[in-house]
Amino acid sequence: CIRDSTVGLIELLPPGAILIIGGLLVPLLPGRLKPWAGVVLPVLGFMHLLALEKGFVQNLVVFGYELTPVRVDGLSLVFGYVFFIAAILGGIYGLGVRDNVQLVAALTYVGSAIGGVFAGDLITLFIYWELTAITSVFLVWAGRTKRAAKAGMRYLIIQVGSGVILLAGVILHFVDTGSLDFDKLIGADGLLGSASIGVLLIFVAFGIKCAFPLLHNWLQDAYPESTATGTIYLSIFTTKMAVYALARGYPGTGVLIIIGAVMTAFPIFFAVIENDLRRVLTYSLNNQLGFMVVGIGIGTELALNGAAAYAFANIIFEGLLFMAMGAVLLRTGTCLGSELGGLYKTMPWTAALCIVGAASISAFPFLSGFVTKPLILDETAAGHHVIIYLMLLFASAGVFHHSGIKIPYFAFFAHDSGKRVKEAPANMLFAMAVMAVMCIGIGIFPEVLYRVLPYQMDYHPYTTTHVITQYQLLLFSALAFVFLQKTGLYPPELRSTNIDTDWIYRKALPAVVRASVGIGHTVVDAIRVPVRALLQGISGLVYRLHGPEGVFARTWTTGSIAFWAVVVLCGYLLYFLGR
């Protein structure tokens, strides 16, 4: 009986609920125990997930509607596993944080994202979708600067707007189909042109959170304004939750191949000229998401496995890079490439671990990126998407250029900034070391990751073609970087603000407002004199009529008023009788 009741309690709680409930109680803990909640609660949550059997579904009837708060299958488990692993390591990394805002926001945010990937219906997904927006914005505001306050407000508007669009789509989809199930939403043809309005709106909502081109700048705007620890959480959960949602609802949607390819390519140019190294990593994140979106768009089992595997690996090595830059920010107070360099002398362990992450994201053989990215590339080639394949190769070279080389080079080497700071705290080094070991472990033993992917497959990444092609790509990209550096053609690291799609609200809209105000002043100046003369004329006429000597100011007898009223009435009657 005890065992049955325990199992019942485990199945009653949705994955992530322990983090949400526990996170809200963190302020009640003693000061020294608060940071440990960021480790203990994810561990308990992970144990809870492992206790749930694959295939478990929890159904619930609310106001006559059947909902599925929990659905455990192959796709959700991949994201659930890596989310909990990242949450545990993020908690270890942030053991020095005792800020209630960051602790509560991080735990509830992570719990909401985990709940979202196990949601089996669209209403439950919408609830978690909005919870991630509301909780994560406090991680941006935790930066406690004017820039963080403004960026956080813009971030909140965009994220909540995504939720509103999602809700509208869910309602229209339910009206059309009578179903709230969160499964494949797109038709068998994979064309958005034949989809309903509701399905299109849901697609747009997912695209905003996944940082589609022209909808992406909230990522570069908000993430670098958070704290060293807050940015770690932000970089992992929001966009990967959107990747999961696309993989669940829109596999095989052809337009995603084009969208994903553009996502991989355009951030490269911004990353090369960006001075803030954390912002460089946000552009890198945009680039990496593009590979996953391409895999989802292709939609074959191998491609979907590739998208899930690459999301898993990316969370680890991208998280490692953000952790390294967070440690640099903690010790130096800046992440500007123009103010860094030479840190390898006093932060050698951070530099070494950062290089592991940089090599992993660049897909060096025997590291995690090499055994996950080819799943997508091979399926792209197999589908005869020649132009897309070439774009992905270009993007692969680009990510090595700006994340594989630029990040460690300008942070730890390059010119000597003269900064002599302490090595990162032990807890940060431990979290980074575990991530580095995972990058290497997945690269050497990829079958461990392959076993937890949604679909069974027999794939061997270490073929002669894969290895030679990748080494050639890395070699030519490295030579290009050296050539640009030696010739002085590489854009220098300058203190500046690079304008992306935020040009619309930073430049265009203010210019339109200023122009409108200027035109308004011109029009007012032009009509001021004639309008004043007209008003004076009207005022004079009113005075003549109603003034002391005016017609309407004279005293009339009651008899005269009655007489003229009778005359007007008689005229009115004669007019209508004549008709």
Coordinates of C-alpha atoms in Angstrom, one line a residue:
C1 CA 0.0 0.0 0.0
I2 CA 2.9 2.4 0.8
R3 CA 4.5 1.7 -2.6
D4 CA 1.2 2.2 -4.4
S5 CA 0.6 5.5 -2.7
T6 CA 4.1 6.6 -3.5
V7 CA 3.8 5.8 -7.1
G8 CA 0.4 7.6 -7.2
L9 CA 2.0 10.7 -5.7
I10 CA 4.9 10.6 -8.3
E11 CA 2.5 10.3 -11.1
L12 CA 0.3 13.1 -9.8
L13 CA 3.0 15.7 -9.9
P14 CA 4.0 17.0 -13.3
P15 CA 7.7 17.1 -14.1
G16 CA 9.0 20.5 -13.0
A17 CA 6.4 20.9 -10.3
I18 CA 9.0 20.3 -7.5
L19 CA 11.1 23.2 -8.9
I20 CA 8.2 25.6 -9.1
I21 CA 6.8 24.9 -5.7
G22 CA 10.2 24.6 -4.0
G23 CA 11.4 27.8 -5.8
L24 CA 8.6 29.8 -4.4
L25 CA 9.6 28.7 -0.9
V26 CA 13.2 29.6 -1.2
P27 CA 12.9 33.0 0.5
L28 CA 11.8 31.1 3.7
L29 CA 15.1 29.3 3.9
P30 CA 18.1 30.4 6.0
G31 CA 20.6 32.5 4.0
R32 CA 23.3 29.8 3.7
L33 CA 20.8 27.2 2.5
K34 CA 19.2 29.3 -0.2
P35 CA 21.8 28.7 -3.0
W36 CA 21.7 25.0 -2.3
A37 CA 18.1 24.9 -3.2
G38 CA 19.2 25.6 -6.8
V39 CA 21.0 22.2 -6.7
V40 CA 18.8 20.0 -4.4
L41 CA 15.5 20.8 -6.1
P42 CA 16.7 20.0 -9.6
V43 CA 18.2 16.7 -8.3
L44 CA 14.9 15.8 -6.7
G45 CA 13.0 16.8 -9.9
F46 CA 15.4 14.6 -12.0
M47 CA 14.7 11.7 -9.7
H48 CA 11.0 12.3 -10.1
L49 CA 11.4 12.2 -13.8
L50 CA 13.4 9.0 -13.8
A51 CA 10.6 7.4 -11.7
L52 CA 8.1 8.1 -14.5
E53 CA 7.8 5.3 -17.1
K54 CA 8.2 6.1 -20.8
G55 CA 4.7 6.1 -22.3
F56 CA 3.1 7.5 -19.1
V57 CA 0.2 9.9 -19.8
Q58 CA -1.8 11.8 -17.3
N59 CA -5.3 12.9 -18.3
L60 CA -7.4 15.5 -16.5
V61 CA -10.9 16.8 -17.2
V62 CA -11.3 20.6 -16.4
F63 CA -14.7 22.3 -17.0
G64 CA -15.6 19.5 -19.4
Y65 CA -12.4 19.7 -21.5
E66 CA -10.0 16.8 -21.4
L67 CA -6.4 17.9 -20.9
T68 CA -3.1 16.0 -20.8
P69 CA -0.8 17.8 -18.3
V70 CA 1.9 15.1 -18.6
R71 CA 3.0 13.0 -21.5
V72 CA 6.2 11.1 -21.3
D73 CA 7.6 9.9 -24.6
G74 CA 11.0 9.8 -26.5
L75 CA 11.0 13.4 -27.7
S76 CA 10.0 14.9 -24.3
L77 CA 12.5 12.8 -22.4
V78 CA 15.5 14.0 -24.4
F79 CA 14.7 17.6 -23.5
G80 CA 13.7 16.7 -20.0
Y81 CA 16.9 14.9 -19.3
V82 CA 19.2 17.7 -20.6
F83 CA 17.0 20.4 -18.9
F84 CA 17.5 18.8 -15.5
I85 CA 21.2 18.2 -16.1
A86 CA 21.6 21.9 -17.1
A87 CA 19.6 23.0 -14.1
I88 CA 21.7 21.0 -11.6
L89 CA 25.0 22.3 -13.1
G90 CA 23.5 25.8 -13.2
G91 CA 22.7 25.5 -9.6
I92 CA 26.2 24.4 -8.7
Y93 CA 27.6 27.3 -10.8
G94 CA 25.4 29.8 -8.9
L95 CA 26.2 28.6 -5.4
G96 CA 27.6 32.0 -4.6
V97 CA 24.3 33.7 -5.4
R98 CA 22.0 34.5 -2.4
D99 CA 19.7 36.9 -4.2
N100 CA 16.1 35.8 -3.7
V101 CA 15.0 37.3 -7.0
Q102 CA 17.5 35.3 -9.0
L103 CA 17.0 32.0 -7.0
V104 CA 13.2 32.1 -7.2
A105 CA 13.1 33.2 -10.8
A106 CA 15.6 30.6 -12.0
L107 CA 13.9 27.7 -10.3
T108 CA 10.4 28.6 -11.3
Y109 CA 11.6 29.4 -14.8
V110 CA 13.3 26.0 -15.2
G111 CA 10.3 24.2 -13.7
S112 CA 8.0 25.9 -16.2
A113 CA 10.2 25.1 -19.2
I114 CA 10.4 21.4 -18.1
G115 CA 6.6 21.3 -17.5
G116 CA 6.2 22.7 -21.1
V117 CA 8.1 19.9 -22.8
F118 CA 5.9 17.3 -21.1
A119 CA 2.6 19.1 -21.8
G120 CA 0.3 16.9 -23.9
D121 CA -2.3 19.5 -24.7
L122 CA -2.2 23.1 -26.0
I123 CA -3.8 24.7 -22.9
T124 CA -1.2 23.2 -20.6
L125 CA 1.5 24.3 -23.0
F126 CA 0.1 27.8 -23.1
I127 CA 0.2 28.0 -19.3
Y128 CA 3.8 27.0 -19.1
W129 CA 4.6 29.1 -22.1
E130 CA 3.5 32.2 -20.3
L131 CA 5.1 31.1 -17.0
T132 CA 8.5 30.9 -18.6
A133 CA 8.0 34.5 -19.9
I134 CA 6.9 36.0 -16.6
T135 CA 9.6 34.2 -14.5
S136 CA 12.5 34.6 -16.8
V137 CA 12.2 38.4 -17.1
F138 CA 13.2 38.7 -13.5
L139 CA 16.5 37.2 -14.4
V140 CA 17.0 40.0 -16.9
W141 CA 15.9 42.6 -14.3
A142 CA 18.3 41.0 -11.8
G143 CA 21.1 42.8 -13.6
R144 CA 19.8 45.9 -11.8
T145 CA 20.9 48.5 -14.3
K146 CA 19.0 50.9 -16.5
R147 CA 19.8 48.9 -19.6
A148 CA 18.6 45.7 -17.9
A149 CA 15.4 47.4 -16.8
K150 CA 14.6 48.6 -20.4
A151 CA 15.7 45.4 -22.0
G152 CA 13.7 43.4 -19.6
M153 CA 10.5 45.4 -20.4
R154 CA 11.0 44.9 -24.1
Y155 CA 11.7 41.2 -23.5
L156 CA 8.5 40.8 -21.4
I157 CA 6.4 42.5 -24.0
I158 CA 7.7 40.2 -26.8
Q159 CA 7.4 37.0 -24.7
V160 CA 3.9 37.8 -23.4
G161 CA 3.0 38.8 -26.9
S162 CA 4.1 35.4 -28.1
G163 CA 1.8 33.8 -25.5
V164 CA -1.2 35.9 -26.6
I165 CA -0.6 34.9 -30.2
L166 CA -0.4 31.3 -29.0
L167 CA -3.6 31.5 -27.1
A168 CA -5.4 33.0 -30.1
G169 CA -4.1 30.2 -32.3
V170 CA -5.2 27.6 -29.8
I171 CA -8.7 29.0 -29.6
L172 CA -9.1 29.1 -33.4
H173 CA -7.6 25.6 -33.8
F174 CA -10.0 24.3 -31.2
V175 CA -13.0 25.9 -33.0
D176 CA -11.8 24.3 -36.3
T177 CA -11.0 20.9 -35.0
G178 CA -12.5 20.5 -31.5
S179 CA -9.2 19.1 -30.3
L180 CA -6.7 20.5 -27.8
D181 CA -4.1 17.7 -28.3
F182 CA -0.5 18.9 -28.8
D183 CA 0.7 16.7 -31.5
K184 CA 1.6 17.3 -35.2
L185 CA -0.4 20.4 -36.2
I186 CA 0.7 20.8 -39.8
G187 CA -0.9 18.7 -42.5
A188 CA 0.6 15.8 -44.3
D189 CA 1.8 18.1 -47.1
G190 CA 3.9 20.1 -44.7
L191 CA 2.7 23.4 -46.3
L192 CA 1.7 26.4 -44.3
G193 CA -0.3 27.6 -47.2
S194 CA -2.9 24.9 -46.6
A195 CA -2.9 25.3 -42.8
S196 CA -5.7 27.0 -40.8
I197 CA -5.3 30.4 -39.3
G198 CA -5.1 28.9 -35.8
V199 CA -2.2 26.6 -36.9
L200 CA -0.4 29.6 -38.5
L201 CA -0.8 31.7 -35.4
I202 CA 0.7 28.9 -33.2
F203 CA 3.6 28.7 -35.7
V204 CA 4.3 32.4 -35.3
A205 CA 4.2 32.1 -31.5
F206 CA 6.7 29.3 -31.6
G207 CA 8.8 31.2 -34.1
I208 CA 9.0 34.3 -31.8
K209 CA 10.3 32.2 -28.9
C210 CA 12.7 30.3 -31.3
A211 CA 14.1 33.6 -32.5
F212 CA 13.2 33.3 -36.2
P213 CA 14.9 36.0 -38.4
L214 CA 13.4 39.4 -37.8
L215 CA 11.8 38.1 -34.6
H216 CA 15.1 37.4 -32.9
N217 CA 16.5 40.6 -31.5
W218 CA 15.0 40.2 -28.1
L219 CA 17.6 37.5 -27.5
Q220 CA 20.6 39.8 -28.2
D221 CA 18.9 42.7 -26.4
A222 CA 18.0 41.0 -23.1
Y223 CA 20.3 38.1 -22.4
P224 CA 23.6 40.0 -22.1
E225 CA 22.0 42.4 -19.6
S226 CA 21.4 39.7 -17.0
T227 CA 23.8 38.6 -14.3
A228 CA 26.6 36.1 -14.8
T229 CA 24.4 33.3 -13.5
G230 CA 21.1 34.5 -14.9
T231 CA 22.4 34.5 -18.5
I232 CA 23.3 30.8 -18.1
Y233 CA 19.6 29.9 -17.4
L234 CA 18.3 32.2 -20.1
S235 CA 20.6 30.8 -22.8
I236 CA 19.3 27.2 -22.2
F237 CA 15.6 27.0 -21.7
T238 CA 13.4 29.5 -23.6
T239 CA 14.7 28.8 -27.1
K240 CA 15.1 25.0 -26.6
M241 CA 11.5 24.8 -25.4
A242 CA 10.5 26.5 -28.7
V243 CA 12.7 24.0 -30.6
Y244 CA 10.8 21.1 -28.8
A245 CA 7.5 22.7 -29.7
L246 CA 8.4 23.0 -33.3
A247 CA 9.6 19.4 -33.4
R248 CA 6.3 18.3 -31.8
G249 CA 3.9 20.4 -33.9
Y250 CA 5.6 21.1 -37.2
P251 CA 7.9 18.3 -38.3
G252 CA 8.4 18.2 -42.0
T253 CA 7.3 21.7 -42.6
G254 CA 9.2 22.7 -45.7
V255 CA 9.5 26.4 -44.9
L256 CA 11.4 25.6 -41.8
I257 CA 14.3 24.4 -43.9
I258 CA 14.7 27.9 -45.5
I259 CA 14.1 29.7 -42.1
G260 CA 16.6 27.6 -40.4
A261 CA 19.2 28.1 -43.1
V262 CA 18.8 31.8 -42.9
M263 CA 19.1 31.6 -39.1
T264 CA 22.5 29.8 -39.4
A265 CA 23.9 32.4 -41.8
F266 CA 23.0 35.9 -40.9
P267 CA 24.2 36.0 -37.2
I268 CA 27.8 35.3 -38.4
F269 CA 28.2 38.8 -39.8
F270 CA 26.9 40.5 -36.6
A271 CA 29.0 38.2 -34.4
V272 CA 32.2 39.2 -36.2
I273 CA 31.7 42.9 -35.5
E274 CA 30.3 42.6 -32.0
N275 CA 32.5 43.7 -29.1
D276 CA 30.5 42.3 -26.2
L277 CA 31.5 38.6 -26.0
R278 CA 28.3 37.5 -24.3
R279 CA 26.4 39.2 -27.1
V280 CA 28.6 37.3 -29.6
L281 CA 27.4 34.1 -27.9
T282 CA 23.8 35.1 -28.3
Y283 CA 24.4 35.4 -32.0
S284 CA 26.1 32.1 -31.9
L285 CA 23.0 30.7 -30.2
N286 CA 20.8 32.0 -33.0
N287 CA 23.1 30.3 -35.5
Q288 CA 22.9 27.0 -33.6
L289 CA 19.1 27.1 -33.4
G290 CA 19.1 27.3 -37.2
F291 CA 20.6 23.9 -37.6
M292 CA 17.9 22.4 -35.3
V293 CA 15.2 24.2 -37.3
V294 CA 16.5 22.8 -40.5
G295 CA 16.4 19.3 -39.1
I296 CA 12.8 19.8 -38.0
G297 CA 11.9 21.1 -41.4
I298 CA 13.4 18.1 -43.2
G299 CA 11.3 16.0 -40.8
T300 CA 12.7 12.5 -41.3
E301 CA 13.3 10.3 -38.3
L302 CA 17.1 10.8 -38.6
A303 CA 16.7 14.6 -39.1
L304 CA 14.5 14.8 -36.0
N305 CA 16.9 12.7 -34.1
G306 CA 19.6 15.2 -35.3
A307 CA 17.6 18.2 -34.1
A308 CA 17.1 16.6 -30.7
A309 CA 20.7 15.4 -30.4
Y310 CA 22.1 18.8 -31.4
A311 CA 19.8 20.6 -28.9
F312 CA 21.1 18.3 -26.2
A313 CA 24.7 18.9 -27.1
N314 CA 24.2 22.6 -27.7
I315 CA 22.8 23.1 -24.2
I316 CA 26.0 21.6 -22.8
F317 CA 28.7 23.3 -24.9
E318 CA 26.9 26.6 -25.3
G319 CA 26.2 26.6 -21.5
L320 CA 29.9 26.0 -21.0
L321 CA 30.8 29.0 -23.1
F322 CA 28.3 31.2 -21.3
M323 CA 29.6 30.0 -18.0
A324 CA 33.2 30.8 -19.0
M325 CA 32.1 34.3 -20.0
G326 CA 30.1 34.6 -16.7
A327 CA 33.3 33.8 -14.8
V328 CA 35.2 36.5 -16.7
L329 CA 32.4 39.0 -16.0
L330 CA 32.5 38.1 -12.3
R331 CA 36.2 38.6 -12.0
T332 CA 36.8 41.6 -14.4
G333 CA 33.4 43.3 -14.4
T334 CA 33.3 43.3 -18.2
C335 CA 32.8 41.0 -21.2
L336 CA 34.0 43.6 -23.8
G337 CA 36.6 42.2 -26.1
S338 CA 38.3 45.6 -26.3
E339 CA 38.9 45.5 -22.5
L340 CA 40.0 41.8 -22.2
G341 CA 42.9 39.7 -23.1
G342 CA 45.8 38.0 -21.3
L343 CA 43.5 36.4 -18.8
Y344 CA 45.0 33.0 -19.4
K345 CA 47.8 34.0 -17.1
T346 CA 45.6 34.2 -14.0
M347 CA 42.5 32.2 -15.1
P348 CA 44.1 29.2 -16.8
W349 CA 41.4 26.7 -15.9
T350 CA 38.6 28.9 -17.1
A351 CA 40.5 29.4 -20.4
A352 CA 41.1 25.7 -20.9
L353 CA 37.5 24.8 -20.2
C354 CA 36.3 27.6 -22.5
I355 CA 38.5 26.2 -25.3
V356 CA 36.8 22.8 -24.8
G357 CA 33.4 24.4 -25.2
A358 CA 34.7 26.4 -28.2
A359 CA 36.0 23.2 -29.9
S360 CA 32.8 21.4 -29.2
I361 CA 30.6 24.1 -30.8
S362 CA 33.0 24.1 -33.7
A363 CA 32.4 20.3 -34.1
F364 CA 35.9 19.1 -33.7
P365 CA 36.2 15.3 -33.9
F366 CA 35.8 13.5 -30.6
L367 CA 33.7 16.3 -29.2
S368 CA 29.9 16.4 -28.9
G369 CA 29.3 18.8 -31.8
F370 CA 30.9 16.5 -34.3
V371 CA 28.7 13.5 -33.5
T372 CA 25.4 15.5 -33.5
K373 CA 25.6 18.1 -36.3
P374 CA 26.3 15.5 -39.1
L375 CA 22.9 13.9 -38.5
I376 CA 21.3 17.1 -39.8
L377 CA 23.9 17.7 -42.5
D378 CA 23.6 14.2 -43.9
E379 CA 19.8 14.4 -44.1
T380 CA 20.1 17.8 -45.8
A381 CA 22.4 16.3 -48.4
A382 CA 20.2 13.1 -48.7
G383 CA 17.2 15.4 -49.4
H384 CA 19.1 17.1 -52.3
H385 CA 18.9 20.5 -50.6
V386 CA 22.1 21.6 -52.3
I387 CA 21.9 25.3 -51.6
I388 CA 20.8 24.7 -48.0
Y389 CA 23.6 22.2 -47.5
L390 CA 26.2 24.8 -48.7
M391 CA 24.7 27.4 -46.4
L392 CA 25.0 25.0 -43.5
L393 CA 28.7 24.4 -44.4
F394 CA 29.3 28.2 -44.5
A395 CA 27.5 28.6 -41.2
S396 CA 29.6 25.8 -39.7
A397 CA 32.8 27.6 -40.7
G398 CA 31.4 30.8 -39.4
V399 CA 30.6 29.4 -35.9
F400 CA 34.2 28.2 -35.6
H401 CA 35.3 31.6 -36.6
H402 CA 33.3 33.7 -34.0
S403 CA 32.7 31.2 -31.2
G404 CA 35.5 28.7 -31.7
I405 CA 38.2 31.3 -32.1
K406 CA 37.0 34.8 -31.3
I407 CA 35.6 34.0 -27.8
P408 CA 38.6 32.4 -26.3
Y409 CA 41.1 34.5 -28.3
F410 CA 39.9 37.9 -27.3
A411 CA 38.9 36.9 -23.8
F412 CA 42.1 35.1 -22.7
F413 CA 44.8 35.8 -25.3
A414 CA 45.0 38.6 -27.9
H415 CA 46.5 41.8 -26.4
D416 CA 47.3 41.8 -22.8
S417 CA 44.7 44.0 -21.0
G418 CA 46.9 44.1 -17.8
K419 CA 44.1 42.6 -15.7
R420 CA 45.4 40.3 -13.1
V421 CA 42.4 38.7 -11.4
K422 CA 41.7 35.6 -9.4
E423 CA 40.7 32.3 -11.0
A424 CA 37.0 31.5 -11.1
P425 CA 35.5 30.2 -7.8
A426 CA 35.7 26.5 -7.3
N427 CA 31.9 25.9 -7.7
M428 CA 32.0 27.6 -11.1
L429 CA 35.1 25.6 -12.2
F430 CA 33.4 22.4 -11.1
A431 CA 30.2 23.1 -13.1
M432 CA 32.3 24.0 -16.2
A433 CA 34.5 20.9 -15.8
V434 CA 31.4 18.6 -15.7
M435 CA 30.1 20.2 -18.9
A436 CA 33.5 19.8 -20.5
V437 CA 33.7 16.2 -19.6
M438 CA 30.2 15.7 -21.0
C439 CA 31.3 17.4 -24.3
I440 CA 34.2 14.9 -24.5
G441 CA 32.2 11.9 -23.3
I442 CA 29.5 12.4 -25.9
G443 CA 32.1 12.9 -28.6
I444 CA 33.9 9.7 -27.8
F445 CA 30.8 7.6 -26.8
P446 CA 28.0 9.0 -29.0
E447 CA 25.9 5.9 -28.7
V448 CA 25.1 6.9 -25.1
L449 CA 23.2 9.9 -26.4
Y450 CA 21.8 8.1 -29.5
R451 CA 20.1 5.6 -27.2
V452 CA 17.8 8.2 -25.7
L453 CA 16.8 9.9 -29.0
P454 CA 13.1 9.6 -30.1
Y455 CA 13.7 7.1 -32.9
Q456 CA 16.0 4.1 -33.2
M457 CA 18.8 4.5 -35.6
D458 CA 22.1 3.0 -36.7
Y459 CA 24.4 5.9 -37.4
H460 CA 28.2 6.1 -37.4
P461 CA 29.6 9.6 -37.3
Y462 CA 33.3 8.7 -37.6
T463 CA 33.5 8.0 -41.3
T464 CA 36.5 9.1 -43.4
T465 CA 34.3 11.5 -45.3
H466 CA 33.0 13.2 -42.1
V467 CA 36.4 13.5 -40.5
I468 CA 38.2 14.8 -43.6
T469 CA 35.4 17.3 -44.5
Q470 CA 35.3 18.7 -41.0
Y471 CA 39.0 19.1 -40.7
Q472 CA 39.1 20.9 -44.0
L473 CA 36.4 23.2 -42.9
L474 CA 38.1 24.0 -39.6
L475 CA 41.5 24.4 -41.2
F476 CA 40.3 26.9 -43.9
S477 CA 38.2 28.8 -41.3
A478 CA 41.3 29.1 -39.0
L479 CA 43.4 30.3 -41.9
A480 CA 40.9 32.9 -42.8
F481 CA 40.9 34.2 -39.2
V482 CA 44.7 34.4 -39.2
F483 CA 44.8 36.1 -42.6
L484 CA 42.3 38.7 -41.5
Q485 CA 44.1 39.4 -38.3
K486 CA 47.6 39.7 -39.9
T487 CA 46.4 41.9 -42.7
G488 CA 44.4 44.1 -40.4
L489 CA 41.1 43.4 -42.2
Y490 CA 39.5 41.8 -39.2
P491 CA 37.0 44.3 -37.6
P492 CA 38.7 45.7 -34.5
E493 CA 37.1 45.3 -31.1
L494 CA 35.7 48.8 -30.4
R495 CA 33.3 50.1 -27.7
S496 CA 30.2 50.4 -29.7
T497 CA 26.5 49.4 -30.0
N498 CA 25.8 47.3 -33.1
I499 CA 22.3 47.8 -34.5
D500 CA 20.4 44.7 -35.6
T501 CA 16.6 44.6 -36.2
D502 CA 16.4 46.8 -33.1
W503 CA 17.1 49.5 -35.7
I504 CA 13.4 49.7 -36.1
Y505 CA 12.7 50.9 -32.5
R506 CA 16.2 52.5 -31.8
K507 CA 16.4 54.5 -35.1
A508 CA 13.4 54.3 -37.4
L509 CA 10.5 54.8 -35.0
P510 CA 12.2 57.8 -33.1
A511 CA 13.0 59.3 -36.5
V512 CA 9.4 59.0 -37.6
V513 CA 8.2 60.5 -34.4
R514 CA 10.7 63.4 -34.7
A515 CA 9.7 64.0 -38.3
S516 CA 6.0 63.9 -37.4
V517 CA 6.5 66.4 -34.6
G518 CA 8.5 68.6 -37.0
I519 CA 5.8 68.5 -39.6
G520 CA 3.2 69.2 -36.9
H521 CA 5.1 72.3 -35.8
T522 CA 5.4 73.5 -39.4
V523 CA 1.6 73.1 -40.0
V524 CA 0.7 74.8 -36.8
D525 CA 3.0 77.8 -37.6
A526 CA 1.5 78.0 -41.1
I527 CA -2.2 78.1 -40.0
R528 CA -1.7 80.0 -36.7
V529 CA -2.3 83.5 -38.2
P530 CA -5.4 82.7 -40.4
V531 CA -6.9 80.6 -37.6
R532 CA -6.4 83.4 -35.1
A533 CA -8.1 85.9 -37.5
L534 CA -11.0 83.5 -38.0
L535 CA -11.5 83.0 -34.3
Q536 CA -11.4 86.8 -33.7
G537 CA -14.0 87.2 -36.5
I538 CA -16.3 84.6 -34.9
S539 CA -15.7 86.2 -31.5
G540 CA -16.7 89.6 -32.9
L541 CA -19.9 88.2 -34.5
V542 CA -20.9 86.5 -31.3
Y543 CA -20.3 89.8 -29.4
R544 CA -22.5 91.7 -31.8
L545 CA -25.3 89.3 -31.5
H546 CA -25.1 88.5 -27.7
G547 CA -23.4 91.7 -26.4
P548 CA -25.2 94.4 -24.5
E549 CA -26.5 96.0 -27.7
G550 CA -27.0 92.7 -29.6
V551 CA -30.2 91.4 -30.9
F552 CA -30.3 88.4 -28.5
A553 CA -29.6 90.6 -25.6
R554 CA -32.7 92.7 -26.0
T555 CA -35.7 92.2 -23.7
W556 CA -38.8 90.7 -25.4
T557 CA -42.3 90.7 -24.0
T558 CA -44.1 87.4 -23.3
G559 CA -46.8 88.3 -25.8
S560 CA -44.3 88.9 -28.6
I561 CA -42.6 85.6 -27.9
A562 CA -46.0 83.8 -27.9
F563 CA -47.0 85.6 -31.2
W564 CA -43.9 84.6 -33.1
A565 CA -44.1 81.0 -31.8
V566 CA -47.6 80.8 -33.2
V567 CA -46.4 82.2 -36.5
V568 CA -43.6 79.6 -36.8
L569 CA -46.0 76.8 -35.8
C570 CA -48.6 77.8 -38.4
G571 CA -45.9 78.1 -41.1
Y572 CA -44.7 74.6 -40.2
L573 CA -48.2 73.1 -40.4
L574 CA -48.9 74.8 -43.8
Y575 CA -45.7 73.5 -45.2
F576 CA -46.6 69.8 -44.4
L577 CA -50.2 70.2 -45.4
G578 CA -49.0 71.5 -48.8
R579 CA -47.0 68.3 -49.3

